[in-house]
Amino acid sequence: MIEMQSVYKTYPNGVTALNGIDVTIEQGEFVYVVGPSGAGKSTFIKLIFREEKPSKGSIIINNKDVPKMKWKDVPYLRRDIGVVYQDFKLLPKMTIYENVAFALEVIEETPKNIRKRVMEVLDLVGLKNKARFIPDELSGGEQQRVAIARAIVNHPKLLIADEPTGNLDPDTSWEIMKILEEVNASGTTVIMATHSKEIVNTVKKRVIAIEGGLIARDEHRGEYGYEI
Amino acid sequence: MKFRTLKRHFNEGAKNIWRNGWMTVASVGAVTTTLVLVGAFLALMFNLNQIATNIEKDVEIKALVDLTADDAEIEVIESEINKISEISSVTFSSKEVELANLIESMGEEGNSWELFEQDNPLNDAYIIKTTDPLDTLAVAEQLEGIANIQEVNYGKDVVQNLFRFNELARNIGLGLIIGLIFTAIFLISNTIKITILARKREIGIMKLVGATNGFIRWPFFVEGLLLGVLGSIIPIVVIVSGYLYLINNVSALTQFTFIELLPFNPFAWQLSLIILSIGATIGVWGSVMSVRKFLKV
């Protein structure tokens, strides 16, 4: 489902983030992306949904050639990919319900299906009773659950989470992990960038370690491997 | 785009009016202020133009036929006059008609002129109107060139000054209106830009969730339209009621002069429509323009 071949990325300011990445991720996998800060984790993730373009190399996602994609086709790529951010990226003036419904309005789903599906995922993340709140009225963990709900509401083939537990306390982090595992169990590929040694070493999955813009390790049921 | 999505965009645009609270008030305020000014100037302009046109319409040329000209020569004159393309109407007025008009215009004293009915000293005349009053001078010159025309009268100095004044008045008015509209657009796009800067992040988020540019732009279009329409309500009320007051109080004073204001119906409604469409246009323009540069994410 994801195929990267000798991918390089140098930013306009001269910083080289990726230095030749080769990786294949199959449908249904759960992958941790680990590595020190500034090693290229975020760039790796941003390339997948075309928030950034590689300087060199090929990226194929769901049989789409991402770097060669035209601007007007980018939204359609993103509809197949749910993304969860460390800072949630919720729309502050919309209610929780409206935030999640937005992803379905974009694909022009019928209002009846939107209502049904939104309540379904809000139930899954345990926020059914907070549908009418706005993001600021929720705790960090709750907001992250809303972000996950929005990311999975349109049944994407791929879920990307960029340090989804970065700002959360341990208990809340485990809740988030539980939801991500459920999503993965239903067949969605999950890619999660993280700094949490505890999570990686407890919930064993494939681990891709990125160091200095290169893949340093790629192990199934791997360890976090850094001392922080 | 499906119909339900269009409906969603209108809902969303209307909701944004509420969500933006004071920013909405600021934008509507900017539209309102400028539209009151634009509306007042438009009313003034249209009326000045109307007065000028009325005066110009009354301008006519009188070409006096030589006393010695016989019927054949008069026919030649008529065919020559008809060759001039800028002319809209030609009326022949015989010397008997001319005398009768003169006697009538003199009132009581005219009676003494009746003596001349036996031996009429006046000329036969052609009364000519031009299609465009501004051609009066050129036409008069051509008339003077025709054989057996004794004299061409059109109040040369008065007409020239009048036309010069009318043209100046129109140009100044037009310049003021254009200046005002540009000020309005500047004010409004600035106000909306401030509200949109606050929304730059939101637009970025929408794009990351997979919204197309059109999907994001539509609610902004609707919002701008509503801002413009909301902003034109007060100006329309002010201008229409002000014009009604003016008509009721000024018409009596100007009854016997050449100043005649445009009638309330339909002018006030036409003006309202113009204000409404200017408001809607600048609202939409300001809104859509300022969202444009945030869409490339």
Short mmCIF file of C-alpha atoms in Angstrom, two decimals:
data_model
loop_
_atom_site.label_atom_id
_atom_site.label_comp_id
_atom_site.label_asym_id
_atom_site.label_seq_id
_atom_site.Cartn_x
_atom_site.Cartn_y
_atom_site.Cartn_z
CA MET A 1 0.00 0.00 0.00
CA ILE A 2 2.94 2.33 0.68
CA GLU A 3 6.09 2.04 -1.40
CA MET A 4 8.97 4.47 -1.09
CA GLN A 5 12.11 4.13 -3.21
CA SER A 6 15.28 6.13 -2.57
CA VAL A 7 13.40 9.14 -1.24
CA TYR A 8 15.39 12.28 -0.49
CA LYS A 9 14.13 15.51 1.01
CA THR A 10 16.06 18.73 1.34
CA TYR A 11 14.15 21.79 2.54
CA PRO A 12 14.58 25.16 0.79
CA ASN A 13 16.63 26.40 3.79
CA GLY A 14 19.24 23.70 3.07
CA VAL A 15 18.34 21.25 5.84
CA THR A 16 18.42 17.66 4.61
CA ALA A 17 15.70 15.66 6.37
CA LEU A 18 15.69 12.39 4.43
CA ASN A 19 18.70 10.81 2.80
CA GLY A 20 17.48 7.86 0.76
CA ILE A 21 14.53 6.02 2.28
CA ASP A 22 13.38 2.62 0.96
CA VAL A 23 10.38 1.11 2.66
CA THR A 24 7.28 -0.97 1.91
CA ILE A 25 4.26 -1.09 4.21
CA GLU A 26 1.44 -3.57 3.53
CA GLN A 27 -2.30 -3.10 3.99
CA GLY A 28 -3.36 -3.83 7.57
CA GLU A 29 0.03 -3.34 9.24
CA PHE A 30 0.62 -1.38 12.45
CA VAL A 31 3.94 0.46 12.26
CA TYR A 32 5.76 2.61 14.81
CA VAL A 33 8.10 5.25 13.45
CA VAL A 34 10.71 6.11 16.09
CA GLY A 35 13.90 8.10 16.26
CA PRO A 36 15.49 11.16 17.85
CA SER A 37 13.99 14.60 17.30
CA GLY A 38 14.99 16.07 13.97
CA ALA A 39 15.85 12.68 12.48
CA GLY A 40 13.20 12.97 9.78
CA LYS A 41 10.14 11.25 11.32
CA SER A 42 7.78 14.14 10.67
CA THR A 43 9.05 14.66 7.14
CA PHE A 44 8.60 10.93 6.45
CA ILE A 45 4.99 11.21 7.56
CA LYS A 46 4.27 14.46 5.74
CA LEU A 47 5.42 12.94 2.44
CA ILE A 48 2.71 10.31 2.65
CA PHE A 49 -0.23 12.73 2.47
CA ARG A 50 1.61 15.30 0.36
CA GLU A 51 2.00 17.99 2.97
CA GLU A 52 5.55 17.96 1.59
CA LYS A 53 6.98 16.80 -1.73
CA PRO A 54 10.23 14.75 -1.91
CA SER A 55 13.24 16.31 -3.62
CA LYS A 56 14.00 12.97 -5.27
CA GLY A 57 12.60 9.44 -5.33
CA SER A 58 9.27 7.74 -5.86
CA ILE A 59 6.33 7.35 -3.46
CA ILE A 60 3.40 5.14 -4.43
CA ILE A 61 0.35 5.12 -2.14
CA ASN A 62 -2.76 3.12 -3.04
CA ASN A 63 -1.31 2.89 -6.57
CA LYS A 64 -1.13 6.70 -6.79
CA ASP A 65 2.15 8.37 -7.71
CA VAL A 66 2.18 10.99 -4.97
CA PRO A 67 5.06 13.33 -5.98
CA LYS A 68 3.76 13.63 -9.55
CA MET A 69 0.20 14.31 -8.44
CA LYS A 70 -1.43 17.57 -9.54
CA TRP A 71 -2.58 20.08 -6.92
CA LYS A 72 -6.22 19.49 -7.71
CA ASP A 73 -5.88 15.73 -7.09
CA VAL A 74 -4.30 16.10 -3.66
CA PRO A 75 -7.63 16.38 -1.76
CA TYR A 76 -8.70 13.00 -3.16
CA LEU A 77 -5.49 11.36 -1.92
CA ARG A 78 -6.08 12.82 1.55
CA ARG A 79 -9.59 11.39 1.70
CA ASP A 80 -8.09 7.89 1.79
CA ILE A 81 -5.73 8.85 4.59
CA GLY A 82 -6.84 9.82 8.07
CA VAL A 83 -4.31 11.94 9.94
CA VAL A 84 -4.09 12.54 13.70
CA TYR A 85 -1.79 15.33 14.88
CA GLN A 86 -0.06 16.02 18.13
CA ASP A 87 -1.82 19.40 18.27
CA PHE A 88 -5.17 17.85 17.20
CA LYS A 89 -5.91 20.42 14.46
CA LEU A 90 -9.61 20.68 15.21
CA LEU A 91 -11.71 23.53 13.80
CA PRO A 92 -12.14 25.76 16.88
CA LYS A 93 -15.48 27.36 16.00
CA MET A 94 -17.25 24.12 15.11
CA THR A 95 -18.78 21.67 17.56
CA ILE A 96 -17.31 18.21 18.05
CA TYR A 97 -20.12 16.83 15.88
CA GLU A 98 -19.45 19.37 13.10
CA ASN A 99 -15.71 18.70 13.21
CA VAL A 100 -16.19 14.99 12.64
CA ALA A 101 -19.00 15.52 10.13
CA PHE A 102 -16.75 17.81 8.08
CA ALA A 103 -14.72 14.87 6.73
CA LEU A 104 -17.96 13.31 5.46
CA GLU A 105 -19.39 16.54 4.04
CA VAL A 106 -16.23 16.83 2.00
CA ILE A 107 -16.99 13.54 0.24
CA GLU A 108 -20.63 14.62 -0.21
CA GLU A 109 -22.16 11.90 1.95
CA THR A 110 -25.95 12.10 2.51
CA PRO A 111 -27.03 13.96 5.68
CA LYS A 112 -28.72 10.79 6.95
CA ASN A 113 -25.55 8.72 6.63
CA ILE A 114 -23.47 11.55 8.08
CA ARG A 115 -25.59 11.65 11.23
CA LYS A 116 -25.49 7.88 11.65
CA ARG A 117 -21.77 7.48 11.00
CA VAL A 118 -20.67 10.47 13.12
CA MET A 119 -22.59 9.21 16.15
CA GLU A 120 -21.11 5.77 15.53
CA VAL A 121 -17.49 6.93 15.69
CA LEU A 122 -18.17 9.34 18.56
CA ASP A 123 -19.53 6.33 20.40
CA LEU A 124 -16.39 4.35 19.51
CA VAL A 125 -14.12 7.02 21.01
CA GLY A 126 -16.49 7.48 23.96
CA LEU A 127 -17.56 11.08 23.30
CA LYS A 128 -21.18 10.61 22.23
CA ASN A 129 -22.38 12.83 25.07
CA LYS A 130 -20.03 15.70 24.13
CA ALA A 131 -21.15 16.08 20.50
CA ARG A 132 -22.44 19.62 21.05
CA PHE A 133 -19.32 20.94 22.80
CA ILE A 134 -16.65 22.99 21.05
CA PRO A 135 -13.01 21.76 21.16
CA ASP A 136 -11.90 24.33 23.79
CA GLU A 137 -14.40 22.90 26.26
CA LEU A 138 -12.73 19.47 26.11
CA SER A 139 -9.58 18.09 27.76
CA GLY A 140 -6.50 17.29 25.67
CA GLY A 141 -7.22 13.56 25.69
CA GLU A 142 -10.81 14.16 24.62
CA GLN A 143 -9.71 16.47 21.81
CA GLN A 144 -7.28 13.80 20.60
CA ARG A 145 -10.13 11.29 20.55
CA VAL A 146 -12.15 13.72 18.44
CA ALA A 147 -9.21 14.00 16.04
CA ILE A 148 -9.10 10.21 15.77
CA ALA A 149 -12.86 10.09 15.22
CA ARG A 150 -12.51 12.59 12.39
CA ALA A 151 -9.61 10.66 10.90
CA ILE A 152 -11.46 7.33 10.77
CA VAL A 153 -15.02 8.49 10.09
CA ASN A 154 -14.78 8.01 6.32
CA HIS A 155 -13.21 4.53 6.56
CA PRO A 156 -9.74 5.48 5.27
CA LYS A 157 -7.39 2.72 4.17
CA LEU A 158 -4.57 4.35 6.13
CA LEU A 159 -4.41 6.12 9.48
CA ILE A 160 -1.38 8.25 10.26
CA ALA A 161 -0.77 9.46 13.80
CA ASP A 162 2.02 11.96 14.40
CA GLU A 163 2.88 11.65 18.09
CA PRO A 164 -0.77 11.32 19.08
CA THR A 165 0.14 10.80 22.74
CA GLY A 166 2.85 13.48 22.84
CA ASN A 167 0.85 15.92 24.95
CA LEU A 168 -1.12 13.46 27.02
CA ASP A 169 -0.72 11.84 30.42
CA PRO A 170 0.02 8.07 30.56
CA ASP A 171 -3.54 6.92 31.32
CA THR A 172 -4.97 8.91 28.44
CA SER A 173 -2.19 7.67 26.20
CA TRP A 174 -3.23 4.08 26.82
CA GLU A 175 -6.82 4.93 25.95
CA ILE A 176 -5.66 6.42 22.65
CA MET A 177 -3.55 3.34 21.96
CA LYS A 178 -6.54 1.10 22.61
CA ILE A 179 -8.58 3.01 20.04
CA LEU A 180 -5.77 2.88 17.47
CA GLU A 181 -5.46 -0.89 17.94
CA GLU A 182 -9.21 -1.28 17.42
CA VAL A 183 -8.97 0.73 14.23
CA ASN A 184 -6.09 -1.45 13.07
CA ALA A 185 -8.01 -4.61 13.95
CA SER A 186 -10.74 -3.55 11.50
CA GLY A 187 -8.20 -3.65 8.65
CA THR A 188 -6.91 -0.10 8.54
CA THR A 189 -3.17 0.37 8.16
CA VAL A 190 -1.83 2.45 11.07
CA ILE A 191 1.42 4.41 11.03
CA MET A 192 2.32 6.07 14.32
CA ALA A 193 5.28 8.30 15.00
CA THR A 194 6.08 8.27 18.69
CA HIS A 195 8.60 9.04 21.41
CA SER A 196 6.96 6.78 23.95
CA LYS A 197 9.34 3.96 24.87
CA GLU A 198 6.73 2.47 27.15
CA ILE A 199 4.09 2.13 24.44
CA VAL A 200 6.47 0.71 21.82
CA ASN A 201 7.93 -1.84 24.21
CA THR A 202 4.55 -2.89 25.60
CA VAL A 203 2.33 -3.03 22.52
CA LYS A 204 4.73 -4.87 20.22
CA LYS A 205 4.48 -3.98 16.55
CA ARG A 206 6.74 -3.37 13.58
CA VAL A 207 9.26 -0.63 14.40
CA ILE A 208 10.94 1.59 11.83
CA ALA A 209 13.72 3.70 13.33
CA ILE A 210 14.81 6.76 11.40
CA GLU A 211 18.20 8.32 12.19
CA GLY A 212 19.95 11.03 10.23
CA GLY A 213 17.46 10.77 7.40
CA LEU A 214 18.01 7.01 6.94
CA ILE A 215 16.21 3.90 8.12
CA ALA A 216 18.46 2.57 10.88
CA ARG A 217 16.29 -0.39 11.91
CA ASP A 218 13.18 -2.10 10.58
CA GLU A 219 12.06 -4.93 12.87
CA HIS A 220 8.82 -6.79 13.37
CA ARG A 221 7.79 -6.83 17.02
CA GLY A 222 10.68 -4.44 17.64
CA GLU A 223 11.85 -2.46 20.65
CA TYR A 224 11.97 1.32 21.09
CA GLY A 225 15.77 1.12 21.47
CA TYR A 226 16.50 4.66 22.71
CA GLU A 227 17.14 5.79 26.24
CA ILE A 228 14.88 8.71 27.06
CA MET B 1 -21.33 19.33 -6.87
CA LYS B 2 -24.44 17.75 -5.47
CA PHE B 3 -27.43 19.85 -4.43
CA ARG B 4 -27.15 18.80 -0.78
CA THR B 5 -23.57 20.07 -0.77
CA LEU B 6 -24.69 23.44 -2.14
CA LYS B 7 -27.26 23.52 0.64
CA ARG B 8 -24.51 22.69 3.13
CA HIS B 9 -22.38 25.59 1.80
CA PHE B 10 -25.25 28.07 2.28
CA ASN B 11 -25.87 26.76 5.80
CA GLU B 12 -22.20 26.95 6.62
CA GLY B 13 -21.83 30.48 5.20
CA ALA B 14 -24.80 31.67 7.25
CA LYS B 15 -23.43 30.01 10.38
CA ASN B 16 -20.08 31.76 9.87
CA ILE B 17 -21.90 35.09 10.15
CA TRP B 18 -22.76 34.11 13.74
CA ARG B 19 -19.50 32.34 14.50
CA ASN B 20 -17.45 35.44 13.65
CA GLY B 21 -19.43 37.71 15.96
CA TRP B 22 -17.81 41.13 16.18
CA MET B 23 -15.84 40.67 12.98
CA THR B 24 -19.17 40.39 11.18
CA VAL B 25 -20.29 43.63 12.80
CA ALA B 26 -17.08 45.34 11.67
CA SER B 27 -17.39 44.14 8.07
CA VAL B 28 -21.08 45.06 7.85
CA GLY B 29 -20.24 48.46 9.37
CA ALA B 30 -17.63 49.13 6.69
CA VAL B 31 -20.06 48.16 3.93
CA THR B 32 -22.81 50.29 5.48
CA THR B 33 -20.75 53.46 5.83
CA THR B 34 -19.44 53.41 2.31
CA LEU B 35 -22.75 52.45 0.74
CA VAL B 36 -24.52 55.38 2.42
CA LEU B 37 -21.97 57.70 0.80
CA VAL B 38 -22.06 55.93 -2.56
CA GLY B 39 -25.87 55.92 -2.50
CA ALA B 40 -26.10 59.65 -1.74
CA PHE B 41 -23.64 60.46 -4.52
CA LEU B 42 -25.45 58.19 -6.95
CA ALA B 43 -28.77 59.95 -6.21
CA LEU B 44 -27.10 63.34 -6.73
CA MET B 45 -25.39 62.18 -9.93
CA PHE B 46 -28.48 60.72 -11.53
CA ASN B 47 -30.48 63.86 -10.78
CA LEU B 48 -27.78 66.23 -12.06
CA ASN B 49 -27.57 64.15 -15.18
CA GLN B 50 -31.34 64.23 -15.55
CA ILE B 51 -31.40 68.03 -15.21
CA ALA B 52 -28.59 68.42 -17.71
CA THR B 53 -30.34 66.11 -20.17
CA ASN B 54 -33.59 68.04 -19.77
CA ILE B 55 -31.85 71.28 -20.58
CA GLU B 56 -29.98 69.79 -23.49
CA LYS B 57 -33.16 68.32 -24.89
CA ASP B 58 -34.64 71.81 -25.13
CA VAL B 59 -31.82 73.06 -27.28
CA GLU B 60 -33.01 73.61 -30.85
CA ILE B 61 -31.64 75.30 -33.93
CA LYS B 62 -33.69 77.74 -35.94
CA ALA B 63 -32.58 78.24 -39.54
CA LEU B 64 -34.17 81.31 -41.15
CA VAL B 65 -34.92 81.10 -44.88
CA ASP B 66 -34.00 84.03 -47.13
CA LEU B 67 -37.03 86.28 -47.73
CA THR B 68 -36.37 86.16 -51.44
CA ALA B 69 -36.29 82.35 -51.72
CA ASP B 70 -39.06 80.85 -53.87
CA ASP B 71 -40.82 77.49 -53.37
CA ALA B 72 -38.35 75.55 -55.51
CA GLU B 73 -35.42 76.94 -53.56
CA ILE B 74 -37.14 76.15 -50.27
CA GLU B 75 -37.49 72.54 -51.39
CA VAL B 76 -33.77 72.45 -52.15
CA ILE B 77 -33.07 73.80 -48.67
CA GLU B 78 -35.23 71.10 -47.10
CA SER B 79 -33.52 68.28 -48.99
CA GLU B 80 -30.11 69.75 -48.06
CA ILE B 81 -31.08 69.85 -44.39
CA ASN B 82 -32.31 66.26 -44.50
CA LYS B 83 -28.90 65.17 -45.74
CA ILE B 84 -27.32 66.08 -42.38
CA SER B 85 -27.09 62.77 -40.53
CA GLU B 86 -26.97 64.06 -36.92
CA ILE B 87 -30.49 65.49 -37.14
CA SER B 88 -33.37 63.86 -35.30
CA SER B 89 -36.27 66.11 -36.42
CA VAL B 90 -36.92 68.92 -38.86
CA THR B 91 -40.07 71.03 -38.65
CA PHE B 92 -41.01 73.65 -41.17
CA SER B 93 -42.54 76.71 -39.63
CA SER B 94 -43.98 79.18 -42.16
CA LYS B 95 -43.78 82.91 -41.53
CA GLU B 96 -47.51 82.93 -40.67
CA VAL B 97 -46.94 80.35 -37.95
CA GLU B 98 -43.90 82.25 -36.73
CA LEU B 99 -45.96 85.46 -36.45
CA ALA B 100 -48.76 83.67 -34.62
CA ASN B 101 -46.22 82.22 -32.14
CA LEU B 102 -44.70 85.64 -31.64
CA ILE B 103 -48.08 87.30 -31.02
CA GLU B 104 -49.01 84.58 -28.55
CA SER B 105 -45.74 84.86 -26.65
CA MET B 106 -46.17 88.64 -26.29
CA GLY B 107 -49.55 88.24 -24.60
CA GLU B 108 -51.54 91.47 -24.32
CA GLU B 109 -48.96 93.54 -26.15
CA GLY B 110 -48.99 91.06 -29.00
CA ASN B 111 -52.19 92.53 -30.30
CA SER B 112 -50.31 95.44 -31.83
CA TRP B 113 -48.32 92.94 -33.93
CA GLU B 114 -51.50 91.78 -35.58
CA LEU B 115 -51.10 94.76 -37.92
CA PHE B 116 -48.30 92.87 -39.60
CA GLU B 117 -50.56 90.02 -40.65
CA GLN B 118 -51.10 91.78 -43.96
CA ASP B 119 -47.40 92.35 -44.64
CA ASN B 120 -45.44 89.74 -42.64
CA PRO B 121 -41.81 90.86 -42.09
CA LEU B 122 -40.73 87.49 -40.64
CA ASN B 123 -38.87 84.66 -42.34
CA ASP B 124 -39.99 81.13 -42.98
CA ALA B 125 -37.96 78.93 -40.65
CA TYR B 126 -36.83 75.38 -40.08
CA ILE B 127 -36.70 74.19 -36.48
CA ILE B 128 -34.11 71.48 -36.13
CA LYS B 129 -33.26 69.14 -33.26
CA THR B 130 -30.16 67.01 -33.20
CA THR B 131 -30.01 63.38 -32.06
CA ASP B 132 -27.15 64.20 -29.70
CA PRO B 133 -27.42 67.74 -28.30
CA LEU B 134 -23.63 67.95 -28.30
CA ASP B 135 -23.71 68.02 -32.12
CA THR B 136 -25.59 71.32 -32.09
CA LEU B 137 -22.55 73.41 -33.00
CA ALA B 138 -21.45 71.18 -35.87
CA VAL B 139 -24.97 71.01 -37.29
CA ALA B 140 -25.37 74.79 -37.05
CA GLU B 141 -22.18 75.23 -39.02
CA GLN B 142 -23.40 72.91 -41.74
CA LEU B 143 -26.72 74.76 -41.88
CA GLU B 144 -24.92 78.05 -42.37
CA GLY B 145 -23.28 76.57 -45.46
CA ILE B 146 -26.59 75.90 -47.20
CA ALA B 147 -27.59 78.41 -49.91
CA ASN B 148 -30.57 80.68 -49.21
CA ILE B 149 -30.29 80.30 -45.43
CA GLN B 150 -30.16 83.79 -44.08
CA GLU B 151 -29.37 83.13 -40.47
CA VAL B 152 -28.90 80.26 -38.01
CA ASN B 153 -29.92 80.88 -34.39
CA TYR B 154 -29.15 78.61 -31.45
CA GLY B 155 -27.95 80.87 -28.64
CA LYS B 156 -24.33 80.03 -29.32
CA ASP B 157 -22.64 81.23 -26.12
CA VAL B 158 -25.29 79.87 -23.79
CA VAL B 159 -25.25 76.44 -25.40
CA GLN B 160 -21.48 76.21 -25.40
CA ASN B 161 -21.21 77.13 -21.73
CA LEU B 162 -24.05 74.85 -20.78
CA PHE B 163 -22.49 71.88 -22.48
CA ARG B 164 -19.13 72.58 -20.96
CA PHE B 165 -20.71 72.78 -17.50
CA ASN B 166 -22.74 69.62 -17.96
CA GLU B 167 -19.72 67.64 -19.09
CA LEU B 168 -17.64 68.87 -16.18
CA ALA B 169 -20.41 68.04 -13.70
CA ARG B 170 -20.75 64.53 -15.09
CA ASN B 171 -17.02 63.83 -15.03
CA ILE B 172 -16.56 65.10 -11.50
CA GLY B 173 -19.53 63.03 -10.32
CA LEU B 174 -18.26 59.92 -12.04
CA GLY B 175 -14.78 60.45 -10.57
CA LEU B 176 -16.23 60.78 -7.07
CA ILE B 177 -18.30 57.62 -7.42
CA ILE B 178 -15.39 55.57 -8.72
CA GLY B 179 -13.16 56.90 -5.94
CA LEU B 180 -15.76 56.02 -3.34
CA ILE B 181 -16.25 52.50 -4.64
CA PHE B 182 -12.52 51.89 -4.55
CA THR B 183 -12.36 53.19 -1.00
CA ALA B 184 -15.20 50.86 -0.13
CA ILE B 185 -13.51 47.82 -1.66
CA PHE B 186 -10.27 48.67 0.11
CA LEU B 187 -12.01 49.06 3.47
CA ILE B 188 -14.02 45.90 3.15
CA SER B 189 -11.29 43.65 1.84
CA ASN B 190 -9.11 44.89 4.69
CA THR B 191 -11.74 44.10 7.29
CA ILE B 192 -12.41 40.69 5.78
CA LYS B 193 -8.68 40.03 5.50
CA ILE B 194 -8.38 40.44 9.26
CA THR B 195 -11.15 37.91 9.84
CA ILE B 196 -9.57 35.55 7.32
CA LEU B 197 -6.09 35.80 8.81
CA ALA B 198 -7.69 34.40 11.92
CA ARG B 199 -9.02 31.60 9.76
CA LYS B 200 -5.81 30.78 7.92
CA ARG B 201 -5.24 27.85 10.27
CA GLU B 202 -8.78 26.61 9.77
CA ILE B 203 -8.39 26.66 6.01
CA GLY B 204 -5.18 24.64 6.34
CA ILE B 205 -6.96 22.07 8.52
CA MET B 206 -9.81 21.76 6.03
CA LYS B 207 -7.34 21.07 3.26
CA LEU B 208 -5.62 18.38 5.31
CA VAL B 209 -8.95 16.64 5.83
CA GLY B 210 -9.34 16.43 2.05
CA ALA B 211 -11.48 19.44 1.17
CA THR B 212 -11.07 20.79 -2.36
CA ASN B 213 -10.50 24.51 -2.90
CA GLY B 214 -14.04 24.92 -4.22
CA PHE B 215 -15.46 23.24 -1.13
CA ILE B 216 -13.64 25.72 1.10
CA ARG B 217 -14.37 28.74 -1.06
CA TRP B 218 -18.16 28.30 -1.32
CA PRO B 219 -19.08 29.15 2.30
CA PHE B 220 -16.81 32.21 2.04
CA PHE B 221 -18.67 33.24 -1.10
CA VAL B 222 -22.00 32.89 0.71
CA GLU B 223 -20.67 34.71 3.76
CA GLY B 224 -19.42 37.64 1.64
CA LEU B 225 -22.74 37.80 -0.16
CA LEU B 226 -24.63 37.91 3.15
CA LEU B 227 -22.25 40.53 4.59
CA GLY B 228 -22.83 42.70 1.51
CA VAL B 229 -26.60 42.28 1.65
CA LEU B 230 -26.72 42.95 5.41
CA GLY B 231 -24.53 45.99 4.87
CA SER B 232 -26.87 47.47 2.27
CA ILE B 233 -30.01 47.38 4.42
CA ILE B 234 -29.33 50.58 6.37
CA PRO B 235 -28.08 52.54 3.32
CA ILE B 236 -31.20 51.60 1.37
CA VAL B 237 -33.50 52.68 4.20
CA VAL B 238 -31.57 55.94 4.64
CA ILE B 239 -31.43 56.78 0.94
CA VAL B 240 -35.02 55.86 0.14
CA SER B 241 -36.51 57.77 3.07
CA GLY B 242 -34.15 60.69 2.48
CA TYR B 243 -35.15 60.87 -1.16
CA LEU B 244 -38.82 60.74 -0.27
CA TYR B 245 -38.31 63.65 2.12
CA LEU B 246 -36.42 65.58 -0.54
CA ILE B 247 -39.10 64.99 -3.18
CA ASN B 248 -41.87 66.10 -0.84
CA ASN B 249 -40.09 69.26 0.29
CA VAL B 250 -38.07 70.41 -2.68
CA SER B 251 -40.47 69.76 -5.54
CA ALA B 252 -42.75 72.56 -4.42
CA LEU B 253 -39.88 75.05 -4.50
CA THR B 254 -38.63 74.04 -7.92
CA GLN B 255 -41.98 73.59 -9.55
CA PHE B 256 -41.60 76.38 -12.11
CA THR B 257 -37.90 76.00 -12.84
CA PHE B 258 -36.14 73.62 -15.16
CA ILE B 259 -35.01 71.63 -12.09
CA GLU B 260 -37.06 68.51 -11.94
CA LEU B 261 -36.05 65.61 -9.66
CA LEU B 262 -36.42 62.07 -10.87
CA PRO B 263 -39.77 60.65 -9.69
CA PHE B 264 -39.63 58.59 -6.47
CA ASN B 265 -41.14 55.62 -8.24
CA PRO B 266 -39.24 53.96 -9.94
CA PHE B 267 -36.02 55.88 -9.22
CA ALA B 268 -35.80 55.07 -5.50
CA TRP B 269 -36.28 51.35 -6.20
CA GLN B 270 -33.75 51.34 -9.01
CA LEU B 271 -31.28 53.08 -6.72
CA SER B 272 -31.95 50.50 -3.97
CA LEU B 273 -31.25 47.71 -6.42
CA ILE B 274 -27.99 49.36 -7.47
CA ILE B 275 -26.91 49.78 -3.82
CA LEU B 276 -27.82 46.17 -3.08
CA SER B 277 -25.84 44.85 -6.02
CA ILE B 278 -22.81 47.03 -5.24
CA GLY B 279 -22.97 45.75 -1.65
CA ALA B 280 -23.25 42.11 -2.70
CA THR B 281 -20.47 42.48 -5.25
CA ILE B 282 -17.95 44.06 -2.91
CA GLY B 283 -18.87 41.59 -0.16
CA VAL B 284 -18.28 38.58 -2.41
CA TRP B 285 -15.23 40.13 -4.03
CA GLY B 286 -13.57 41.00 -0.72
CA SER B 287 -14.31 37.59 0.78
CA VAL B 288 -13.27 35.41 -2.16
CA MET B 289 -10.15 37.48 -2.89
CA SER B 290 -8.84 37.27 0.63
CA VAL B 291 -9.34 33.50 0.95
CA ARG B 292 -7.46 32.83 -2.27
CA LYS B 293 -3.89 32.94 -1.07
CA PHE B 294 -4.44 30.54 1.82
CA LEU B 295 -5.69 27.73 -0.37
CA LYS B 296 -2.34 26.34 -1.51
CA VAL B 297 -1.67 23.93 1.36
#
